[in-house]
Amino acid sequence: ITETEAFAPALARALASVPGVKLRLRTPQSYEPTDPGTSDLLVLDDFVPQGGLPKAPALLLVNPPRFPGGKVTGKLHDSRMSGTEAASPLLDGVDISSLTIGAGAARRLALPAEYGAAAWSSEGPLIASGGDGGRRVAVLAFEPSESNLPQLAAFPTLIDNIVAWSQQLAPPTAAAG
């Protein structure tokens, strides 16, 4: 797994704690175009390369500044979680009912049709997943450090679930999520 923001220690620790994960940290400046080809899951934290989503087998977009295939249309004014998708594999065994996100810290995402929200506020998705050309993409619309997510007991399980889900094959013609 290559994670592109060295300044997200809680996320990096959670990813490194997943059994079998070998974590490489990059900043947007040290990101290499070959990183996607050498990573099973590429984590882009507050960064999307200029050419769009890289051709990695799976992606986790954290607080994406742009969303190829969808849109980032500003910040959520109300980022209080108002619902979850009980059937989401990302939230299996995860209780995020006490999730709080700082004011203006979540981005307003317009998701492509192939994506579905796993957790949302009244203004848009907070956690989502879907398929993009046969690969799996998970999205956190906020920076975990701008929330209480890293302090929740469910955080390691959520990251574990994202890693496990990302390793499943996504059908090339069916929507995942």
GROMACS .gro file of C-alpha atoms in nm:
model
  177
    1ILE     CA    1   0.000   0.000   0.000
    2THR     CA    2   0.130   0.341  -0.090
    3GLU     CA    3  -0.016   0.630   0.110
    4THR     CA    4   0.052   0.976  -0.030
    5GLU     CA    5   0.041   1.196   0.276
    6ALA     CA    6   0.312   1.152   0.536
    7PHE     CA    7   0.134   1.392   0.772
    8ALA     CA    8  -0.161   1.163   0.855
    9PRO     CA    9  -0.008   0.956   1.136
   10ALA     CA   10  -0.335   0.802   1.260
   11LEU     CA   11  -0.426   0.679   0.912
   12ALA     CA   12  -0.074   0.552   0.848
   13ARG     CA   13  -0.071   0.368   1.185
   14ALA     CA   14  -0.410   0.211   1.114
   15LEU     CA   15  -0.301   0.095   0.769
   16ALA     CA   16   0.030  -0.040   0.901
   17SER     CA   17  -0.155  -0.239   1.169
   18VAL     CA   18  -0.350  -0.442   0.911
   19PRO     CA   19  -0.193  -0.791   0.889
   20GLY     CA   20   0.000  -0.841   0.567
   21VAL     CA   21   0.014  -0.471   0.477
   22LYS     CA   22   0.346  -0.323   0.376
   23LEU     CA   23   0.310   0.054   0.390
   24ARG     CA   24   0.513   0.301   0.184
   25LEU     CA   25   0.459   0.670   0.258
   26ARG     CA   26   0.486   0.939  -0.006
   27THR     CA   27   0.405   1.306  -0.013
   28PRO     CA   28   0.239   1.451  -0.324
   29GLN     CA   29   0.587   1.581  -0.416
   30SER     CA   30   0.751   1.238  -0.385
   31TYR     CA   31   0.466   1.048  -0.554
   32GLU     CA   32   0.595   0.850  -0.851
   33PRO     CA   33   0.386   0.754  -1.156
   34THR     CA   34   0.503   0.394  -1.095
   35ASP     CA   35   0.352   0.384  -0.742
   36PRO     CA   36   0.005   0.268  -0.859
   37GLY     CA   37   0.154  -0.033  -1.040
   38THR     CA   38   0.340  -0.148  -0.731
   39SER     CA   39   0.053  -0.108  -0.484
   40ASP     CA   40  -0.251  -0.328  -0.424
   41LEU     CA   41  -0.423  -0.030  -0.260
   42LEU     CA   42  -0.316   0.325  -0.332
   43VAL     CA   43  -0.426   0.576  -0.069
   44LEU     CA   44  -0.445   0.932  -0.198
   45ASP     CA   45  -0.477   1.171   0.095
   46ASP     CA   46  -0.584   1.523  -0.007
   47PHE     CA   47  -0.425   1.459  -0.347
   48VAL     CA   48  -0.527   1.339  -0.692
   49PRO     CA   49  -0.259   1.337  -0.964
   50GLN     CA   50  -0.315   1.578  -1.252
   51GLY     CA   51  -0.387   1.294  -1.496
   52GLY     CA   52  -0.685   1.173  -1.291
   53LEU     CA   53  -0.725   0.856  -1.091
   54PRO     CA   54  -0.417   0.635  -1.123
   55LYS     CA   55  -0.443   0.284  -1.263
   56ALA     CA   56  -0.397   0.111  -0.927
   57PRO     CA   57  -0.591  -0.210  -0.856
   58ALA     CA   58  -0.776  -0.030  -0.573
   59LEU     CA   59  -0.787   0.324  -0.437
   60LEU     CA   60  -0.877   0.496  -0.112
   61LEU     CA   61  -0.941   0.867  -0.167
   62VAL     CA   62  -0.916   1.066   0.155
   63ASN     CA   63  -1.048   1.423   0.146
   64PRO     CA   64  -1.008   1.438  -0.234
   65PRO     CA   65  -0.958   1.788  -0.376
   66ARG     CA   66  -1.096   1.666  -0.712
   67PHE     CA   67  -1.309   1.364  -0.795
   68PRO     CA   68  -1.266   1.238  -1.151
   69GLY     CA   69  -1.600   1.105  -1.273
   70GLY     CA   70  -1.777   1.301  -0.999
   71LYS     CA   71  -1.741   1.646  -0.849
   72VAL     CA   72  -1.619   1.821  -0.539
   73THR     CA   73  -1.856   2.114  -0.498
   74GLY     CA   74  -1.724   2.283  -0.186
   75LYS     CA   75  -1.747   2.204   0.184
   76LEU     CA   76  -2.029   2.049   0.381
   77HIS     CA   77  -2.181   2.304   0.616
   78ASP     CA   78  -2.347   2.025   0.816
   79SER     CA   79  -2.119   1.723   0.840
   80ARG     CA   80  -2.310   1.551   1.121
   81MET     CA   81  -2.367   1.191   1.023
   82SER     CA   82  -2.735   1.130   0.956
   83GLY     CA   83  -2.732   0.773   0.825
   84THR     CA   84  -2.541   0.461   0.728
   85GLU     CA   85  -2.591   0.177   0.484
   86ALA     CA   86  -2.626  -0.134   0.701
   87ALA     CA   87  -2.522  -0.363   0.414
   88SER     CA   88  -2.198  -0.177   0.338
   89PRO     CA   89  -1.898  -0.409   0.368
   90LEU     CA   90  -1.691  -0.107   0.474
   91LEU     CA   91  -1.903  -0.071   0.788
   92ASP     CA   92  -1.930  -0.441   0.878
   93GLY     CA   93  -1.880  -0.454   1.256
   94VAL     CA   94  -1.810  -0.079   1.264
   95ASP     CA   95  -2.002   0.153   1.496
   96ILE     CA   96  -1.941   0.510   1.385
   97SER     CA   97  -2.260   0.649   1.537
   98SER     CA   98  -2.053   0.889   1.750
   99LEU     CA   99  -1.849   1.020   1.454
  100THR     CA  100  -1.803   1.396   1.464
  101ILE     CA  101  -1.630   1.598   1.194
  102GLY     CA  102  -1.504   1.952   1.237
  103ALA     CA  103  -1.711   2.235   1.092
  104GLY     CA  104  -1.630   2.277   0.723
  105ALA     CA  105  -1.384   1.985   0.730
  106ALA     CA  106  -1.577   1.751   0.498
  107ARG     CA  107  -1.593   1.803   0.123
  108ARG     CA  108  -1.925   1.799  -0.062
  109LEU     CA  109  -1.901   1.517  -0.317
  110ALA     CA  110  -2.125   1.445  -0.612
  111LEU     CA  111  -2.061   1.075  -0.663
  112PRO     CA  112  -2.068   0.897  -0.999
  113ALA     CA  113  -2.363   0.658  -1.047
  114GLU     CA  114  -2.137   0.356  -0.980
  115TYR     CA  115  -2.073   0.470  -0.622
  116GLY     CA  116  -2.287   0.444  -0.313
  117ALA     CA  117  -2.266   0.615   0.023
  118ALA     CA  118  -2.187   0.399   0.325
  119ALA     CA  119  -2.229   0.691   0.568
  120TRP     CA  120  -2.372   1.034   0.498
  121SER     CA  121  -2.480   1.367   0.637
  122SER     CA  122  -2.789   1.557   0.530
  123GLU     CA  123  -2.571   1.732   0.271
  124GLY     CA  124  -2.385   1.441   0.116
  125PRO     CA  125  -2.170   1.131   0.153
  126LEU     CA  126  -1.904   1.105   0.421
  127ILE     CA  127  -1.784   0.753   0.338
  128ALA     CA  128  -1.853   0.596  -0.001
  129SER     CA  129  -1.739   0.317  -0.229
  130GLY     CA  130  -1.781   0.201  -0.583
  131GLY     CA  131  -1.623   0.070  -0.895
  132ASP     CA  132  -1.422   0.249  -1.159
  133GLY     CA  133  -1.317   0.046  -1.461
  134GLY     CA  134  -1.306  -0.287  -1.277
  135ARG     CA  135  -1.122  -0.156  -0.971
  136ARG     CA  136  -1.257  -0.067  -0.630
  137VAL     CA  137  -1.252   0.286  -0.495
  138ALA     CA  138  -1.335   0.385  -0.137
  139VAL     CA  139  -1.374   0.749  -0.037
  140LEU     CA  140  -1.355   0.941   0.290
  141ALA     CA  141  -1.491   1.291   0.223
  142PHE     CA  142  -1.292   1.430   0.516
  143GLU     CA  143  -0.949   1.417   0.670
  144PRO     CA  144  -0.962   1.175   0.966
  145SER     CA  145  -0.749   1.412   1.175
  146GLU     CA  146  -1.027   1.674   1.139
  147SER     CA  147  -1.267   1.435   1.313
  148ASN     CA  148  -1.282   1.204   1.612
  149LEU     CA  149  -1.260   0.898   1.383
  150PRO     CA  150  -0.903   0.804   1.487
  151GLN     CA  151  -1.017   0.801   1.853
  152LEU     CA  152  -1.314   0.570   1.789
  153ALA     CA  153  -1.269   0.202   1.872
  154ALA     CA  154  -1.416   0.129   1.528
  155PHE     CA  155  -1.138   0.309   1.333
  156PRO     CA  156  -0.900   0.010   1.300
  157THR     CA  157  -1.191  -0.214   1.193
  158LEU     CA  158  -1.303   0.040   0.932
  159ILE     CA  159  -0.950   0.053   0.787
  160ASP     CA  160  -0.928  -0.328   0.802
  161ASN     CA  161  -1.260  -0.350   0.614
  162ILE     CA  162  -1.148  -0.101   0.349
  163VAL     CA  163  -0.827  -0.298   0.289
  164ALA     CA  164  -1.013  -0.633   0.273
  165TRP     CA  165  -1.285  -0.491   0.045
  166SER     CA  166  -1.026  -0.335  -0.185
  167GLN     CA  167  -0.865  -0.674  -0.242
  168GLN     CA  168  -1.183  -0.834  -0.375
  169LEU     CA  169  -1.221  -0.839  -0.749
  170ALA     CA  170  -1.464  -0.583  -0.883
  171PRO     CA  171  -1.671  -0.706  -1.178
  172PRO     CA  172  -1.577  -0.501  -1.486
  173THR     CA  173  -1.938  -0.439  -1.590
  174ALA     CA  174  -2.128  -0.428  -1.262
  175ALA     CA  175  -2.132  -0.148  -1.007
  176ALA     CA  176  -1.953  -0.230  -0.683
  177GLY     CA  177  -2.056  -0.107  -0.343
   0.00000   0.00000   0.00000
